[in-house]
């Protein structure tokens, strides 16, 4: 009997040991995927990670999305594949993943009608070897969440301003790949700028500057007064950097906030933090530890750090530094300009390219 039990035990252990590891695994990030509400759509801002353990280079040939409501009823189905003269799969800029490597793929279906009650999103990725003889498929479910901004926010500037580069699918803030080896080696583990804005004051015609724009003074917004977007306490600030549109990249690994040049961080006291970047040298008014009220002047627009030109980089996140994950932000009481007319926004985000003005 003992021999039989031992044999069973060895057999069970052997069976467990020989369970094959999937050749291709699929995961997503961040842990919480927020539904960002816009007037004309709802956006999902996240990425996929493909790990290739097949032993050979693979290429994505097809991605299919099936969206379901709370009752698991199909809402729509979308795909990118290799069909046609200029196949849609070519819209994925990186499709190949080497053996033993990981590939990041930004969600290729970022926008949906605001009427769709998104509850479960099922994604299927199909990959194949270069000769087409080996094919692999991996699937994953993503359950997006709705979130209301806890802080009562207002725009950080008076007058008309454009969101020069926001966080839509094509924006550089959205496409910060923290798994890219040179970035990961610096210690980045999340996209802290996932929902960022680059706000630039404009004149009545929508121009950001006079002349060539080579000099900071050419910009209408250089030195413009910045306001506290919401009540909070200053928990970090830097203001000694020159407005020379430069930063020392060698410092990124030890001090990643150097990207922002001069900056200010507000703790809103509810798990939300506001970050103001590229501030004008010596322009920050409050001190660390000081409480500010919504609408109170706090600093001026500059061109310090990684700024290409004078502007305000603003983001809301769940922590005070670059180890945080970004959060969607909704501002109250402003107007979106459409030519000579404006549309009232009671509580909304600001899309890339949109010209807005606080009431």
PDB file of N, CA, C and O in Angstrom, residues 36 38 41-48 60 63 78 80 88-95 104-112 123 125 163 165-177 191 193-196 350-353:
ATOM      1  N   UNK A  36     -12.226  57.568 -19.356  1.00  0.00           N
ATOM      2  CA  UNK A  36     -12.176  59.024 -19.367  1.00  0.00           C
ATOM      3  C   UNK A  36     -13.318  59.546 -20.237  1.00  0.00           C
ATOM      4  O   UNK A  36     -13.433  59.200 -21.409  1.00  0.00           O
ATOM      5  N   UNK A  38     -15.283  62.263 -22.359  1.00  0.00           N
ATOM      6  CA  UNK A  38     -15.195  63.488 -23.150  1.00  0.00           C
ATOM      7  C   UNK A  38     -16.575  63.772 -23.725  1.00  0.00           C
ATOM      8  O   UNK A  38     -17.423  62.887 -23.764  1.00  0.00           O
ATOM      9  N   UNK A  41     -16.978  61.382 -26.777  1.00  0.00           N
ATOM     10  CA  UNK A  41     -16.483  60.006 -26.745  1.00  0.00           C
ATOM     11  C   UNK A  41     -16.051  59.641 -25.333  1.00  0.00           C
ATOM     12  O   UNK A  41     -16.025  60.492 -24.435  1.00  0.00           O
ATOM     13  N   UNK A  42     -15.715  58.377 -25.139  1.00  0.00           N
ATOM     14  CA  UNK A  42     -15.063  57.930 -23.911  1.00  0.00           C
ATOM     15  C   UNK A  42     -13.793  57.190 -24.311  1.00  0.00           C
ATOM     16  O   UNK A  42     -13.790  56.404 -25.257  1.00  0.00           O
ATOM     17  N   UNK A  43     -12.702  57.502 -23.625  1.00  0.00           N
ATOM     18  CA  UNK A  43     -11.385  56.972 -23.974  1.00  0.00           C
ATOM     19  C   UNK A  43     -10.879  55.997 -22.922  1.00  0.00           C
ATOM     20  O   UNK A  43     -11.143  56.159 -21.725  1.00  0.00           O
ATOM     21  N   UNK A  44     -10.105  55.014 -23.396  1.00  0.00           N
ATOM     22  CA  UNK A  44      -9.441  54.048 -22.517  1.00  0.00           C
ATOM     23  C   UNK A  44      -7.947  54.143 -22.774  1.00  0.00           C
ATOM     24  O   UNK A  44      -7.468  53.857 -23.875  1.00  0.00           O
ATOM     25  N   UNK A  45      -7.215  54.528 -21.773  1.00  0.00           N
ATOM     26  CA  UNK A  45      -5.805  54.866 -21.891  1.00  0.00           C
ATOM     27  C   UNK A  45      -4.978  53.825 -21.130  1.00  0.00           C
ATOM     28  O   UNK A  45      -4.715  53.970 -19.936  1.00  0.00           O
ATOM     29  N   UNK A  46      -4.579  52.751 -21.804  1.00  0.00           N
ATOM     30  CA  UNK A  46      -3.775  51.707 -21.166  1.00  0.00           C
ATOM     31  C   UNK A  46      -2.981  50.969 -22.237  1.00  0.00           C
ATOM     32  O   UNK A  46      -3.070  51.278 -23.422  1.00  0.00           O
ATOM     33  N   UNK A  47      -2.174  50.000 -21.823  1.00  0.00           N
ATOM     34  CA  UNK A  47      -1.334  49.275 -22.755  1.00  0.00           C
ATOM     35  C   UNK A  47      -1.336  47.767 -22.463  1.00  0.00           C
ATOM     36  O   UNK A  47      -1.690  47.330 -21.367  1.00  0.00           O
ATOM     37  N   UNK A  48      -0.934  47.005 -23.480  1.00  0.00           N
ATOM     38  CA  UNK A  48      -0.781  45.555 -23.365  1.00  0.00           C
ATOM     39  C   UNK A  48       0.698  45.203 -23.325  1.00  0.00           C
ATOM     40  O   UNK A  48       1.537  45.911 -23.904  1.00  0.00           O
ATOM     41  N   UNK A  60       2.776  40.241 -34.591  1.00  0.00           N
ATOM     42  CA  UNK A  60       1.323  40.363 -34.428  1.00  0.00           C
ATOM     43  C   UNK A  60       0.669  40.404 -35.802  1.00  0.00           C
ATOM     44  O   UNK A  60       1.045  41.210 -36.652  1.00  0.00           O
ATOM     45  N   UNK A  63      -5.514  41.624 -34.062  1.00  0.00           N
ATOM     46  CA  UNK A  63      -6.012  41.941 -32.726  1.00  0.00           C
ATOM     47  C   UNK A  63      -7.514  42.167 -32.861  1.00  0.00           C
ATOM     48  O   UNK A  63      -7.954  42.955 -33.698  1.00  0.00           O
ATOM     49  N   UNK A  78     -14.428  45.036 -32.905  1.00  0.00           N
ATOM     50  CA  UNK A  78     -13.490  45.746 -33.763  1.00  0.00           C
ATOM     51  C   UNK A  78     -12.232  44.912 -33.944  1.00  0.00           C
ATOM     52  O   UNK A  78     -11.923  44.058 -33.102  1.00  0.00           O
ATOM     53  N   UNK A  80      -8.003  44.861 -35.926  1.00  0.00           N
ATOM     54  CA  UNK A  80      -6.964  45.213 -36.884  1.00  0.00           C
ATOM     55  C   UNK A  80      -6.371  43.897 -37.351  1.00  0.00           C
ATOM     56  O   UNK A  80      -6.129  42.990 -36.548  1.00  0.00           O
ATOM     57  N   UNK A  88      -4.864  47.070 -41.838  1.00  0.00           N
ATOM     58  CA  UNK A  88      -4.967  47.892 -40.630  1.00  0.00           C
ATOM     59  C   UNK A  88      -3.959  47.502 -39.562  1.00  0.00           C
ATOM     60  O   UNK A  88      -3.617  48.321 -38.703  1.00  0.00           O
ATOM     61  N   UNK A  89      -3.445  46.271 -39.606  1.00  0.00           N
ATOM     62  CA  UNK A  89      -2.463  45.873 -38.586  1.00  0.00           C
ATOM     63  C   UNK A  89      -1.200  46.721 -38.688  1.00  0.00           C
ATOM     64  O   UNK A  89      -0.438  46.855 -37.715  1.00  0.00           O
ATOM     65  N   UNK A  90      -0.987  47.350 -39.860  1.00  0.00           N
ATOM     66  CA  UNK A  90       0.191  48.205 -40.027  1.00  0.00           C
ATOM     67  C   UNK A  90       0.099  49.472 -39.188  1.00  0.00           C
ATOM     68  O   UNK A  90       1.089  50.189 -39.044  1.00  0.00           O
ATOM     69  N   UNK A  91      -1.081  49.774 -38.661  1.00  0.00           N
ATOM     70  CA  UNK A  91      -1.205  50.945 -37.785  1.00  0.00           C
ATOM     71  C   UNK A  91      -0.542  50.706 -36.440  1.00  0.00           C
ATOM     72  O   UNK A  91      -0.346  51.654 -35.674  1.00  0.00           O
ATOM     73  N   UNK A  92      -0.217  49.454 -36.118  1.00  0.00           N
ATOM     74  CA  UNK A  92       0.551  49.165 -34.905  1.00  0.00           C
ATOM     75  C   UNK A  92       2.020  49.400 -35.237  1.00  0.00           C
ATOM     76  O   UNK A  92       2.597  48.674 -36.050  1.00  0.00           O
ATOM     77  N   UNK A  93       2.661  50.390 -34.639  1.00  0.00           N
ATOM     78  CA  UNK A  93       4.019  50.750 -35.038  1.00  0.00           C
ATOM     79  C   UNK A  93       5.062  49.683 -34.717  1.00  0.00           C
ATOM     80  O   UNK A  93       6.076  49.586 -35.395  1.00  0.00           O
ATOM     81  N   UNK A  94       4.821  48.894 -33.675  1.00  0.00           N
ATOM     82  CA  UNK A  94       5.741  47.820 -33.306  1.00  0.00           C
ATOM     83  C   UNK A  94       4.928  46.533 -33.205  1.00  0.00           C
ATOM     84  O   UNK A  94       4.025  46.430 -32.381  1.00  0.00           O
ATOM     85  N   UNK A  95       5.259  45.566 -34.077  1.00  0.00           N
ATOM     86  CA  UNK A  95       4.501  44.316 -34.110  1.00  0.00           C
ATOM     87  C   UNK A  95       5.359  43.099 -33.830  1.00  0.00           C
ATOM     88  O   UNK A  95       4.839  42.027 -33.571  1.00  0.00           O
ATOM     89  N   UNK A 104       5.517  46.092 -25.705  1.00  0.00           N
ATOM     90  CA  UNK A 104       4.404  46.926 -25.248  1.00  0.00           C
ATOM     91  C   UNK A 104       3.595  47.388 -26.451  1.00  0.00           C
ATOM     92  O   UNK A 104       4.147  47.897 -27.423  1.00  0.00           O
ATOM     93  N   UNK A 105       2.281  47.218 -26.367  1.00  0.00           N
ATOM     94  CA  UNK A 105       1.371  47.648 -27.424  1.00  0.00           C
ATOM     95  C   UNK A 105       0.339  48.583 -26.812  1.00  0.00           C
ATOM     96  O   UNK A 105      -0.417  48.176 -25.924  1.00  0.00           O
ATOM     97  N   UNK A 106       0.323  49.836 -27.245  1.00  0.00           N
ATOM     98  CA  UNK A 106      -0.686  50.764 -26.752  1.00  0.00           C
ATOM     99  C   UNK A 106      -2.054  50.331 -27.276  1.00  0.00           C
ATOM    100  O   UNK A 106      -2.193  49.948 -28.444  1.00  0.00           O
ATOM    101  N   UNK A 107      -3.055  50.372 -26.396  1.00  0.00           N
ATOM    102  CA  UNK A 107      -4.402  49.952 -26.751  1.00  0.00           C
ATOM    103  C   UNK A 107      -4.802  50.511 -28.122  1.00  0.00           C
ATOM    104  O   UNK A 107      -4.945  51.735 -28.274  1.00  0.00           O
ATOM    105  N   UNK A 108      -4.986  49.651 -29.135  1.00  0.00           N
ATOM    106  CA  UNK A 108      -5.259  50.154 -30.478  1.00  0.00           C
ATOM    107  C   UNK A 108      -6.701  50.593 -30.712  1.00  0.00           C
ATOM    108  O   UNK A 108      -7.023  51.093 -31.787  1.00  0.00           O
ATOM    109  N   UNK A 109      -7.565  50.406 -29.708  1.00  0.00           N
ATOM    110  CA  UNK A 109      -8.970  50.825 -29.823  1.00  0.00           C
ATOM    111  C   UNK A 109      -9.277  51.782 -28.670  1.00  0.00           C
ATOM    112  O   UNK A 109      -9.952  51.422 -27.702  1.00  0.00           O
ATOM    113  N   UNK A 110      -8.768  53.023 -28.738  1.00  0.00           N
ATOM    114  CA  UNK A 110      -8.806  53.908 -27.576  1.00  0.00           C
ATOM    115  C   UNK A 110     -10.129  54.625 -27.330  1.00  0.00           C
ATOM    116  O   UNK A 110     -10.376  55.057 -26.214  1.00  0.00           O
ATOM    117  N   UNK A 111     -10.991  54.749 -28.356  1.00  0.00           N
ATOM    118  CA  UNK A 111     -12.161  55.618 -28.218  1.00  0.00           C
ATOM    119  C   UNK A 111     -13.449  54.888 -28.570  1.00  0.00           C
ATOM    120  O   UNK A 111     -13.489  54.058 -29.484  1.00  0.00           O
ATOM    121  N   UNK A 112     -14.514  55.250 -27.819  1.00  0.00           N
ATOM    122  CA  UNK A 112     -15.824  54.638 -28.009  1.00  0.00           C
ATOM    123  C   UNK A 112     -16.900  55.714 -27.922  1.00  0.00           C
ATOM    124  O   UNK A 112     -16.696  56.777 -27.340  1.00  0.00           O
ATOM    125  N   UNK A 123     -10.043  40.984 -25.428  1.00  0.00           N
ATOM    126  CA  UNK A 123      -9.069  41.171 -26.489  1.00  0.00           C
ATOM    127  C   UNK A 123      -8.418  39.832 -26.838  1.00  0.00           C
ATOM    128  O   UNK A 123      -8.059  39.052 -25.949  1.00  0.00           O
ATOM    129  N   UNK A 125      -5.203  38.446 -29.207  1.00  0.00           N
ATOM    130  CA  UNK A 125      -4.032  38.732 -30.034  1.00  0.00           C
ATOM    131  C   UNK A 125      -3.599  37.451 -30.739  1.00  0.00           C
ATOM    132  O   UNK A 125      -3.493  36.397 -30.100  1.00  0.00           O
ATOM    133  N   UNK A 163      -4.712  73.417 -25.395  1.00  0.00           N
ATOM    134  CA  UNK A 163      -4.046  72.207 -24.929  1.00  0.00           C
ATOM    135  C   UNK A 163      -3.197  71.716 -26.096  1.00  0.00           C
ATOM    136  O   UNK A 163      -3.649  70.920 -26.926  1.00  0.00           O
ATOM    137  N   UNK A 165      -0.630  69.750 -26.483  1.00  0.00           N
ATOM    138  CA  UNK A 165      -0.439  68.297 -26.582  1.00  0.00           C
ATOM    139  C   UNK A 165      -0.976  67.679 -25.295  1.00  0.00           C
ATOM    140  O   UNK A 165      -0.420  67.892 -24.218  1.00  0.00           O
ATOM    141  N   UNK A 166      -2.052  66.942 -25.413  1.00  0.00           N
ATOM    142  CA  UNK A 166      -2.695  66.392 -24.226  1.00  0.00           C
ATOM    143  C   UNK A 166      -2.358  64.935 -24.003  1.00  0.00           C
ATOM    144  O   UNK A 166      -1.183  64.560 -23.886  1.00  0.00           O
ATOM    145  N   UNK A 167      -3.375  64.083 -23.998  1.00  0.00           N
ATOM    146  CA  UNK A 167      -3.150  62.666 -23.709  1.00  0.00           C
ATOM    147  C   UNK A 167      -4.048  61.756 -24.527  1.00  0.00           C
ATOM    148  O   UNK A 167      -4.401  60.673 -24.104  1.00  0.00           O
ATOM    149  N   UNK A 168      -4.420  62.220 -25.715  1.00  0.00           N
ATOM    150  CA  UNK A 168      -5.143  61.359 -26.642  1.00  0.00           C
ATOM    151  C   UNK A 168      -4.185  60.282 -27.171  1.00  0.00           C
ATOM    152  O   UNK A 168      -3.008  60.252 -26.821  1.00  0.00           O
ATOM    153  N   UNK A 169      -4.679  59.426 -28.039  1.00  0.00           N
ATOM    154  CA  UNK A 169      -3.904  58.269 -28.513  1.00  0.00           C
ATOM    155  C   UNK A 169      -2.578  58.673 -29.152  1.00  0.00           C
ATOM    156  O   UNK A 169      -1.593  57.948 -29.066  1.00  0.00           O
ATOM    157  N   UNK A 170      -2.521  59.844 -29.791  1.00  0.00           N
ATOM    158  CA  UNK A 170      -1.321  60.261 -30.507  1.00  0.00           C
ATOM    159  C   UNK A 170      -0.391  61.149 -29.685  1.00  0.00           C
ATOM    160  O   UNK A 170       0.728  61.429 -30.107  1.00  0.00           O
ATOM    161  N   UNK A 171      -0.835  61.599 -28.526  1.00  0.00           N
ATOM    162  CA  UNK A 171      -0.048  62.536 -27.718  1.00  0.00           C
ATOM    163  C   UNK A 171       1.169  61.857 -27.099  1.00  0.00           C
ATOM    164  O   UNK A 171       1.134  60.680 -26.733  1.00  0.00           O
ATOM    165  N   UNK A 172       2.256  62.621 -26.966  1.00  0.00           N
ATOM    166  CA  UNK A 172       3.481  62.018 -26.433  1.00  0.00           C
ATOM    167  C   UNK A 172       3.338  61.631 -24.964  1.00  0.00           C
ATOM    168  O   UNK A 172       3.989  60.688 -24.511  1.00  0.00           O
ATOM    169  N   UNK A 173       2.499  62.332 -24.198  1.00  0.00           N
ATOM    170  CA  UNK A 173       2.284  61.937 -22.803  1.00  0.00           C
ATOM    171  C   UNK A 173       1.677  60.538 -22.722  1.00  0.00           C
ATOM    172  O   UNK A 173       2.027  59.745 -21.856  1.00  0.00           O
ATOM    173  N   UNK A 174       0.767  60.273 -23.618  1.00  0.00           N
ATOM    174  CA  UNK A 174       0.112  58.968 -23.658  1.00  0.00           C
ATOM    175  C   UNK A 174       1.100  57.865 -24.015  1.00  0.00           C
ATOM    176  O   UNK A 174       0.984  56.733 -23.556  1.00  0.00           O
ATOM    177  N   UNK A 175       2.105  58.188 -24.806  1.00  0.00           N
ATOM    178  CA  UNK A 175       2.967  57.177 -25.398  1.00  0.00           C
ATOM    179  C   UNK A 175       4.312  57.060 -24.684  1.00  0.00           C
ATOM    180  O   UNK A 175       5.327  56.689 -25.284  1.00  0.00           O
ATOM    181  N   UNK A 176       4.313  57.365 -23.402  1.00  0.00           N
ATOM    182  CA  UNK A 176       5.518  57.185 -22.583  1.00  0.00           C
ATOM    183  C   UNK A 176       5.634  55.696 -22.246  1.00  0.00           C
ATOM    184  O   UNK A 176       4.885  55.169 -21.425  1.00  0.00           O
ATOM    185  N   UNK A 177       6.562  55.010 -22.896  1.00  0.00           N
ATOM    186  CA  UNK A 177       6.712  53.560 -22.738  1.00  0.00           C
ATOM    187  C   UNK A 177       7.714  53.271 -21.629  1.00  0.00           C
ATOM    188  O   UNK A 177       8.914  53.259 -21.843  1.00  0.00           O
ATOM    189  N   UNK A 191       3.357  55.177 -15.995  1.00  0.00           N
ATOM    190  CA  UNK A 191       3.237  56.385 -16.815  1.00  0.00           C
ATOM    191  C   UNK A 191       2.576  57.474 -15.988  1.00  0.00           C
ATOM    192  O   UNK A 191       1.355  57.622 -15.992  1.00  0.00           O
ATOM    193  N   UNK A 193       2.567  60.512 -16.514  1.00  0.00           N
ATOM    194  CA  UNK A 193       2.030  61.605 -17.336  1.00  0.00           C
ATOM    195  C   UNK A 193       0.905  61.130 -18.263  1.00  0.00           C
ATOM    196  O   UNK A 193       0.568  61.795 -19.240  1.00  0.00           O
ATOM    197  N   UNK A 194       0.288  60.037 -17.923  1.00  0.00           N
ATOM    198  CA  UNK A 194      -0.728  59.404 -18.772  1.00  0.00           C
ATOM    199  C   UNK A 194      -1.887  60.350 -19.110  1.00  0.00           C
ATOM    200  O   UNK A 194      -2.484  60.255 -20.181  1.00  0.00           O
ATOM    201  N   UNK A 195      -2.250  61.245 -18.192  1.00  0.00           N
ATOM    202  CA  UNK A 195      -3.375  62.158 -18.425  1.00  0.00           C
ATOM    203  C   UNK A 195      -2.936  63.622 -18.364  1.00  0.00           C
ATOM    204  O   UNK A 195      -3.659  64.480 -17.870  1.00  0.00           O
ATOM    205  N   UNK A 196      -1.756  63.908 -18.900  1.00  0.00           N
ATOM    206  CA  UNK A 196      -1.188  65.251 -18.804  1.00  0.00           C
ATOM    207  C   UNK A 196      -1.717  66.206 -19.863  1.00  0.00           C
ATOM    208  O   UNK A 196      -2.272  65.796 -20.887  1.00  0.00           O
ATOM    209  N   UNK A 350     -10.013  68.440 -21.045  1.00  0.00           N
ATOM    210  CA  UNK A 350      -9.699  69.281 -22.204  1.00  0.00           C
ATOM    211  C   UNK A 350      -8.947  68.415 -23.206  1.00  0.00           C
ATOM    212  O   UNK A 350      -7.898  67.859 -22.895  1.00  0.00           O
ATOM    213  N   UNK A 351      -9.491  68.311 -24.399  1.00  0.00           N
ATOM    214  CA  UNK A 351      -8.919  67.445 -25.413  1.00  0.00           C
ATOM    215  C   UNK A 351      -7.698  68.113 -26.056  1.00  0.00           C
ATOM    216  O   UNK A 351      -7.558  69.341 -26.046  1.00  0.00           O
ATOM    217  N   UNK A 352      -6.827  67.305 -26.658  1.00  0.00           N
ATOM    218  CA  UNK A 352      -5.682  67.838 -27.393  1.00  0.00           C
ATOM    219  C   UNK A 352      -6.159  68.770 -28.506  1.00  0.00           C
ATOM    220  O   UNK A 352      -7.080  68.447 -29.261  1.00  0.00           O
ATOM    221  N   UNK A 353      -5.551  69.936 -28.588  1.00  0.00           N
ATOM    222  CA  UNK A 353      -5.877  70.907 -29.637  1.00  0.00           C
ATOM    223  C   UNK A 353      -7.053  71.805 -29.324  1.00  0.00           C
ATOM    224  O   UNK A 353      -7.313  72.751 -30.076  1.00  0.00           O
TER     225      UNK A 353
END
